[in-house]
Amino acid sequence: MNQKLKVIMLILIMVIVGTTTIMAEEVVFNGSEQQITPPEEVDQQPQEQVEQGAEQGEVYYRGRVVLVQDVETDDEFSTEEQINQRARVVITTGPHQDEVIDVDNTYQEGHYYYNLYLEEDMEVILVAMEEDSLEGIYLYDLARDKSLLYLAVIFIVCLLVIGKFKGLKTLITLFLAGVTIVYFMLPLMLAGHNPITVGVASAIIILIPTFLLVSGFNFKSLAAMAGTSVGVVVAGFLALWIGRLANLTGFSSQEAQMLMVMDQSINIQGLLFAGIIIGSLGAVTDVSMSVASSMAEIKRNNPQIEQVELIKSGMNVGRDIMGTMANTLLLAYVGGVIPLLLLLMGTEMPWIRIINLDLIATEVVRGLTGSIGLVISIPVTALITGVLLKKYRD
């Protein structure tokens, strides 16, 4: 394959995505002087908790429960359904390691808050207000990180056993994506930088190494990059346009409200659109690579195939993938809001009120724009792959 053509295609992809990023920045941050004001009903309690934690310097410890006893209490707010426990806990981390303390716990079956029932040998998280003192230390929650680690190990083993060298490449791309998000995207957003600019830049950083590691530097990867870039950009612009049209504020979640209270420099509406861009990246990447890869395989097995027929084959493959991937996006979003949907159905809220809720409208925009970006990436990838493979064969 012509190396100059590869470089030119890669540069064109980066120019397209970079240009759309600048345009998005102009539209969101310079195209309107309107300032978003957080809803009056934003709960002020998170701010108090953040300030209290920052001032007093909360310190977290891991501990192991060695003894649990049920105790009686004279608390007037205690009910018959509640079980009051006193646990003896050995601290297993930090400067107070191996020290033994007693903590109290209240459990009530089915309660949304008092839902932790302590048993011996459980690992728990404790929180103290001062690093040098255990005075006032209390039970915070169960330690769940080891369970997550077991799941991660199973995932890695499955990738390596089934995917072998490809699985190893997948792990590397996941690691790079995680590093990009944790050490690049989130810190810049937290510092108040344009969320859309940061989101698109992060998508580029994740996108290019992913394709190059998984498929190599070839026409297949370049076509998939182009298709993914167009699909993600379309999803981002649609979300931006409809979001402005529907006056989506970005305050649909409690976390967004807490961010606004914590730091006024963070643009919450920009975070909404950046999240849609990043959220649609995975599905669009999958579709683009599947289409490009299948077309390259067809070309390899039938070098004499006509360009039009090759593009039609890619479109047919894309249509088959489209149905399942659109369902994947939809089900992922629905799975995240099942409690809310049940609440709305249980209260028999009128449809006109449900569909006009900021939270519901935000999720609809998120799901549909991601699906549209996915669909758009199919013909774009098929067309570009067909053009690139006209004279060359991977």
Coordinates of C-alpha atoms in Angstrom, one line a residue:
M1 CA 0.0 0.0 0.0
N2 CA 1.2 3.5 -0.8
Q3 CA 2.6 5.0 2.4
K4 CA 2.0 8.6 1.2
L5 CA -1.7 7.9 0.7
K6 CA -1.9 6.4 4.2
V7 CA -0.4 9.5 5.8
I8 CA -2.7 11.8 3.7
M9 CA -5.8 9.9 4.8
L10 CA -4.8 10.0 8.4
I11 CA -4.1 13.7 8.2
L12 CA -7.5 14.3 6.5
I13 CA -9.3 12.4 9.3
M14 CA -7.6 14.4 12.0
V15 CA -8.4 17.7 10.1
I16 CA -12.1 16.8 9.8
V17 CA -12.5 15.9 13.4
G18 CA -10.4 19.0 14.5
T19 CA -12.4 21.3 12.4
T20 CA -15.7 20.1 13.7
T21 CA -14.3 20.5 17.2
I22 CA -13.5 24.2 16.7
M23 CA -17.0 24.7 15.1
A24 CA -18.7 23.0 18.1
E25 CA -16.7 25.2 20.4
E26 CA -17.8 28.3 18.6
V27 CA -21.5 27.3 18.6
V28 CA -21.6 26.3 22.2
F29 CA -19.4 28.8 23.9
N30 CA -19.2 31.8 21.6
G31 CA -22.4 31.5 19.6
S32 CA -24.6 32.5 22.5
E33 CA -24.2 34.8 25.5
Q34 CA -26.8 32.9 27.4
Q35 CA -25.6 31.7 30.8
I36 CA -27.0 28.5 32.2
T37 CA -28.3 28.9 35.7
P38 CA -28.6 25.9 37.9
P39 CA -32.1 24.9 39.0
E40 CA -33.3 26.5 42.2
E41 CA -34.2 23.1 43.5
V42 CA -30.6 21.9 43.4
D43 CA -30.0 20.2 46.8
Q44 CA -27.5 22.2 48.8
Q45 CA -26.6 19.2 51.0
P46 CA -23.9 17.9 48.7
Q47 CA -22.1 21.2 49.0
E48 CA -22.1 21.0 52.7
Q49 CA -20.8 17.5 52.6
V50 CA -18.0 18.4 50.2
E51 CA -17.0 21.5 52.3
Q52 CA -17.1 19.5 55.5
G53 CA -15.0 16.7 54.1
A54 CA -12.5 19.2 52.7
E55 CA -12.2 21.2 55.9
Q56 CA -11.9 18.3 58.3
G57 CA -9.9 16.0 56.0
E58 CA -11.8 12.8 55.9
V59 CA -9.5 9.7 56.0
Y60 CA -10.6 6.3 54.8
Y61 CA -9.4 2.9 56.2
R62 CA -10.0 -0.7 55.3
G63 CA -11.0 -3.0 58.1
R64 CA -12.1 -6.6 58.8
V65 CA -15.0 -7.4 61.1
V66 CA -13.9 -9.9 63.8
L67 CA -17.0 -9.9 66.1
V68 CA -20.7 -8.8 65.7
Q69 CA -23.3 -8.5 68.4
D70 CA -26.9 -7.4 68.3
V71 CA -27.5 -4.6 70.9
E72 CA -30.5 -2.8 72.3
T73 CA -30.8 0.9 71.8
D74 CA -32.8 3.7 73.5
D75 CA -33.0 5.7 70.3
E76 CA -36.5 7.1 70.0
F77 CA -36.2 7.0 66.2
S78 CA -35.4 3.3 66.1
T79 CA -38.2 0.9 64.9
E80 CA -39.0 -2.7 65.5
E81 CA -37.9 -3.6 62.0
Q82 CA -34.4 -2.3 62.6
I83 CA -31.5 -4.4 63.9
N84 CA -28.8 -2.5 65.8
Q85 CA -25.4 -4.1 65.7
R86 CA -22.1 -3.4 67.4
A87 CA -19.0 -4.7 65.5
R88 CA -15.4 -5.1 66.5
V89 CA -13.2 -4.2 63.6
V90 CA -9.5 -4.6 63.0
I91 CA -8.0 -1.8 60.8
T92 CA -6.0 -3.4 58.1
T93 CA -4.5 -0.3 56.3
G94 CA -3.0 3.0 57.2
P95 CA -1.0 4.3 60.2
H96 CA -3.5 2.7 62.6
Q97 CA -3.1 -0.8 61.1
D98 CA -3.9 -3.7 63.5
E99 CA -5.7 -1.4 65.9
V100 CA -9.1 -2.6 67.1
I101 CA -12.2 -0.4 67.3
D102 CA -15.9 -0.8 67.9
V103 CA -18.4 0.7 65.5
D104 CA -22.2 0.7 65.5
N105 CA -24.5 -0.2 62.6
T106 CA -28.2 -0.2 61.9
Y107 CA -29.8 -2.6 59.5
Q108 CA -33.4 -2.8 58.2
E109 CA -34.3 -5.2 55.4
G110 CA -35.4 -3.5 52.2
H111 CA -34.4 0.0 53.4
Y112 CA -32.6 2.2 50.9
Y113 CA -30.1 3.4 53.4
Y114 CA -29.9 1.0 56.3
N115 CA -29.2 -2.0 54.0
L116 CA -25.8 -3.2 55.4
Y117 CA -25.9 -6.3 57.6
L118 CA -22.6 -7.0 59.2
E119 CA -21.2 -10.5 59.6
E120 CA -17.8 -11.8 60.8
D121 CA -14.9 -11.7 58.3
M122 CA -16.5 -9.0 56.2
E123 CA -14.2 -6.3 54.8
V124 CA -15.5 -2.8 55.4
I125 CA -14.5 0.8 54.8
L126 CA -14.2 3.1 57.8
V127 CA -14.0 6.9 57.7
A128 CA -12.4 9.2 60.3
M129 CA -12.4 13.0 60.4
E130 CA -8.7 13.3 61.4
E131 CA -5.7 11.3 60.2
D132 CA -4.0 11.3 63.6
S133 CA -7.0 10.3 65.6
L134 CA -9.6 7.5 65.5
E135 CA -12.0 9.5 67.6
G136 CA -15.4 9.6 65.9
I137 CA -14.5 7.0 63.3
Y138 CA -17.6 5.3 61.9
L139 CA -18.7 2.6 59.4
Y140 CA -18.9 3.9 55.8
D141 CA -19.6 0.9 53.6
L142 CA -18.6 -2.5 52.5
A143 CA -15.3 -3.0 50.7
R144 CA -16.2 -4.0 47.2
D145 CA -13.0 -3.4 45.3
K146 CA -11.7 -7.0 45.6
S147 CA -14.9 -8.4 44.0
L148 CA -14.4 -6.0 41.1
L149 CA -10.9 -7.1 40.8
Y150 CA -12.0 -10.8 40.5
L151 CA -14.3 -9.8 37.7
A152 CA -11.6 -7.9 35.9
V153 CA -9.2 -10.9 36.2
I154 CA -11.9 -13.2 34.6
F155 CA -12.4 -10.6 31.8
I156 CA -8.6 -10.5 31.1
V157 CA -8.3 -14.3 31.2
C158 CA -11.2 -14.6 28.7
L159 CA -9.6 -12.1 26.4
L160 CA -6.2 -13.8 26.4
V161 CA -7.5 -17.3 26.2
I162 CA -10.0 -16.7 23.4
G163 CA -8.5 -13.7 21.6
K164 CA -4.8 -14.7 22.2
F165 CA -2.6 -12.0 20.6
K166 CA -5.7 -10.0 19.5
G167 CA -6.9 -10.2 23.0
L168 CA -3.6 -8.7 24.2
K169 CA -4.0 -5.9 21.8
T170 CA -7.5 -5.3 23.1
L171 CA -6.2 -5.0 26.6
I172 CA -3.6 -2.5 25.5
T173 CA -6.2 -0.4 23.8
L174 CA -8.5 -0.5 26.9
F175 CA -5.5 0.5 29.0
L176 CA -4.8 3.5 26.7
A177 CA -8.4 4.5 26.8
G178 CA -8.6 4.3 30.5
V179 CA -5.4 6.4 30.9
T180 CA -6.7 9.0 28.4
I181 CA -10.0 9.3 30.3
V182 CA -8.5 9.4 33.8
Y183 CA -5.3 11.5 33.2
F184 CA -6.3 13.7 30.2
M185 CA -10.1 14.1 29.7
L186 CA -11.4 14.3 33.3
P187 CA -8.7 16.6 34.7
L188 CA -9.1 19.1 31.8
M189 CA -12.8 19.1 32.2
L190 CA -12.5 19.5 35.9
A191 CA -10.2 22.5 35.3
G192 CA -12.9 24.2 33.3
H193 CA -11.7 23.6 29.8
N194 CA -14.2 23.3 26.9
P195 CA -15.9 19.9 27.5
I196 CA -16.6 19.4 23.8
T197 CA -13.1 20.2 22.7
V198 CA -11.7 17.9 25.4
G199 CA -14.2 15.2 24.6
V200 CA -13.4 15.2 20.8
A201 CA -9.7 15.3 21.5
S202 CA -10.0 12.4 23.8
A203 CA -12.0 10.5 21.2
I204 CA -9.2 11.0 18.7
I205 CA -6.5 9.9 21.2
I206 CA -8.6 6.7 21.9
L207 CA -9.6 6.1 18.3
I208 CA -6.3 6.2 16.4
P209 CA -4.3 3.8 18.7
T210 CA -7.3 1.4 18.9
F211 CA -7.5 0.9 15.1
L212 CA -3.8 0.9 14.5
L213 CA -3.1 -1.7 17.3
V214 CA -6.1 -3.9 16.4
S215 CA -5.8 -3.8 12.6
G216 CA -2.5 -2.2 11.7
F217 CA -1.8 0.8 9.5
N218 CA -3.8 -0.1 6.3
F219 CA -6.8 0.9 4.2
K220 CA -9.1 -1.0 6.5
S221 CA -8.1 1.0 9.6
L222 CA -8.1 4.3 7.7
A223 CA -11.6 3.7 6.4
A224 CA -12.9 2.6 9.8
M225 CA -11.3 5.8 11.3
A226 CA -13.0 8.0 8.8
G227 CA -16.4 6.3 9.2
T228 CA -16.1 6.4 13.0
S229 CA -15.1 10.1 12.9
V230 CA -18.0 11.1 10.7
G231 CA -20.5 9.0 12.8
V232 CA -19.3 10.5 16.1
V233 CA -19.3 14.0 14.8
V234 CA -22.8 13.6 13.4
A235 CA -24.0 12.3 16.8
G236 CA -22.3 15.2 18.6
F237 CA -23.8 17.9 16.3
L238 CA -27.2 16.4 16.4
A239 CA -27.1 16.3 20.2
L240 CA -25.9 19.9 20.2
W241 CA -28.6 21.1 17.9
I242 CA -31.5 19.2 19.5
G243 CA -30.1 19.9 23.0
R244 CA -30.2 23.7 22.3
L245 CA -33.6 23.4 20.6
A246 CA -35.0 21.4 23.6
N247 CA -33.2 23.7 26.1
L248 CA -31.5 20.7 27.8
T249 CA -29.6 22.1 30.7
G250 CA -27.4 19.1 31.6
F251 CA -28.7 19.2 35.2
S252 CA -30.8 16.0 34.8
S253 CA -28.6 14.0 37.1
Q254 CA -27.8 14.6 40.8
E255 CA -24.1 14.4 40.0
A256 CA -24.3 17.3 37.5
Q257 CA -26.1 19.3 40.1
M258 CA -23.3 18.6 42.6
L259 CA -20.7 19.6 40.1
M260 CA -22.4 22.9 39.5
V261 CA -22.5 23.6 43.2
M262 CA -18.9 22.5 43.7
D263 CA -17.3 24.6 40.9
Q264 CA -18.9 27.3 38.8
S265 CA -16.2 27.0 36.1
I266 CA -17.4 23.7 34.8
N267 CA -19.8 24.0 31.8
I268 CA -22.5 21.4 32.6
Q269 CA -24.3 21.7 29.2
G270 CA -21.0 21.1 27.5
L271 CA -20.4 18.0 29.6
L272 CA -23.7 16.6 28.4
F273 CA -22.7 16.8 24.8
A274 CA -19.1 15.6 25.4
G275 CA -20.6 12.6 27.2
I276 CA -22.8 11.8 24.2
I277 CA -19.7 11.9 21.9
I278 CA -17.7 9.6 24.2
G279 CA -20.7 7.3 24.8
S280 CA -21.4 6.8 21.1
L281 CA -17.7 6.2 20.3
G282 CA -17.6 2.5 21.2
A283 CA -20.6 1.4 19.2
V284 CA -19.7 3.4 16.1
T285 CA -16.2 2.1 16.2
D286 CA -17.5 -1.4 16.3
V287 CA -19.7 -0.9 13.3
S288 CA -17.1 0.9 11.2
M289 CA -14.5 -1.7 11.8
S290 CA -16.9 -4.6 11.1
V291 CA -17.9 -3.0 7.8
A292 CA -14.3 -2.2 6.7
S293 CA -13.0 -5.6 7.8
S294 CA -15.7 -7.5 6.0
M295 CA -15.1 -5.5 2.8
A296 CA -11.4 -6.1 2.9
E297 CA -11.9 -9.8 3.4
I298 CA -14.3 -9.9 0.4
K299 CA -11.7 -8.0 -1.7
R300 CA -8.9 -10.4 -0.6
N301 CA -10.9 -13.5 -1.6
N302 CA -12.3 -11.9 -4.8
P303 CA -9.8 -9.4 -6.1
Q304 CA -11.8 -8.9 -9.4
I305 CA -15.0 -7.8 -7.6
E306 CA -16.4 -4.5 -9.0
Q307 CA -16.3 -1.5 -6.8
V308 CA -20.1 -1.0 -6.8
E309 CA -20.6 -4.7 -5.8
L310 CA -18.0 -4.3 -3.0
I311 CA -19.8 -1.3 -1.6
K312 CA -23.1 -3.1 -1.8
S313 CA -21.7 -6.0 0.1
G314 CA -20.3 -3.6 2.8
M315 CA -23.8 -2.0 3.1
N316 CA -25.4 -5.4 3.5
V317 CA -23.1 -6.3 6.3
G318 CA -23.7 -2.9 7.9
R319 CA -27.4 -3.3 7.7
D320 CA -27.2 -6.6 9.6
I321 CA -25.0 -5.1 12.3
M322 CA -27.1 -1.9 12.5
G323 CA -30.1 -3.7 14.0
T324 CA -28.2 -5.4 16.8
M325 CA -26.0 -2.4 17.6
A326 CA -28.9 0.0 17.7
N327 CA -30.6 -2.3 20.1
T328 CA -27.4 -2.5 22.2
L329 CA -27.4 1.3 22.6
L330 CA -31.1 1.5 23.4
L331 CA -31.0 -1.4 25.9
A332 CA -27.9 0.1 27.6
Y333 CA -29.6 3.4 28.1
V334 CA -32.9 1.8 29.2
G335 CA -31.0 -0.4 31.6
G336 CA -29.6 2.6 33.3
V337 CA -33.0 4.2 34.0
I338 CA -35.2 1.2 34.8
P339 CA -35.9 2.4 38.4
L340 CA -37.0 5.8 37.0
L341 CA -39.2 4.2 34.4
L342 CA -40.8 2.0 37.1
L343 CA -41.3 5.1 39.2
L344 CA -43.0 6.9 36.4
M345 CA -45.3 4.0 35.6
G346 CA -46.1 3.3 39.2
T347 CA -47.2 6.9 39.8
E348 CA -49.2 6.9 36.5
M349 CA -47.7 10.2 35.5
P350 CA -49.2 11.6 32.3
W351 CA -47.3 11.0 29.1
I352 CA -47.0 14.7 28.3
R353 CA -45.2 15.3 31.6
I354 CA -42.9 12.3 31.3
I355 CA -41.7 13.1 27.8
N356 CA -41.0 16.7 28.7
L357 CA -38.9 16.0 31.8
D358 CA -35.4 17.2 31.4
L359 CA -34.0 13.8 32.5
I360 CA -36.2 11.8 30.0
A361 CA -35.5 14.2 27.1
T362 CA -31.8 14.0 27.8
E363 CA -31.8 10.2 27.7
V364 CA -33.9 10.2 24.5
V365 CA -31.4 12.6 22.8
R366 CA -28.5 10.5 24.1
G367 CA -29.8 7.3 22.7
L368 CA -31.2 8.5 19.4
T369 CA -28.2 10.7 18.5
G370 CA -25.8 7.8 19.2
S371 CA -27.9 5.5 17.1
I372 CA -28.1 8.0 14.2
G373 CA -24.3 8.4 14.3
L374 CA -24.0 4.6 14.2
V375 CA -26.3 4.4 11.2
I376 CA -24.5 7.2 9.3
S377 CA -21.1 5.6 9.8
I378 CA -22.2 2.5 7.8
P379 CA -22.5 4.1 4.3
V380 CA -19.6 6.4 5.0
T381 CA -17.3 3.5 5.9
A382 CA -18.6 1.4 3.0
L383 CA -18.0 4.2 0.5
I384 CA -14.6 5.1 1.7
T385 CA -13.5 1.5 1.9
G386 CA -14.7 0.8 -1.6
V387 CA -12.8 3.8 -3.0
L388 CA -9.6 2.9 -1.2
L389 CA -9.8 -0.8 -2.2
K390 CA -10.4 0.0 -5.8
K391 CA -6.8 -0.1 -6.9
Y392 CA -5.2 -1.6 -3.8
R393 CA -5.6 -4.8 -1.8
D394 CA -4.8 -5.3 1.9

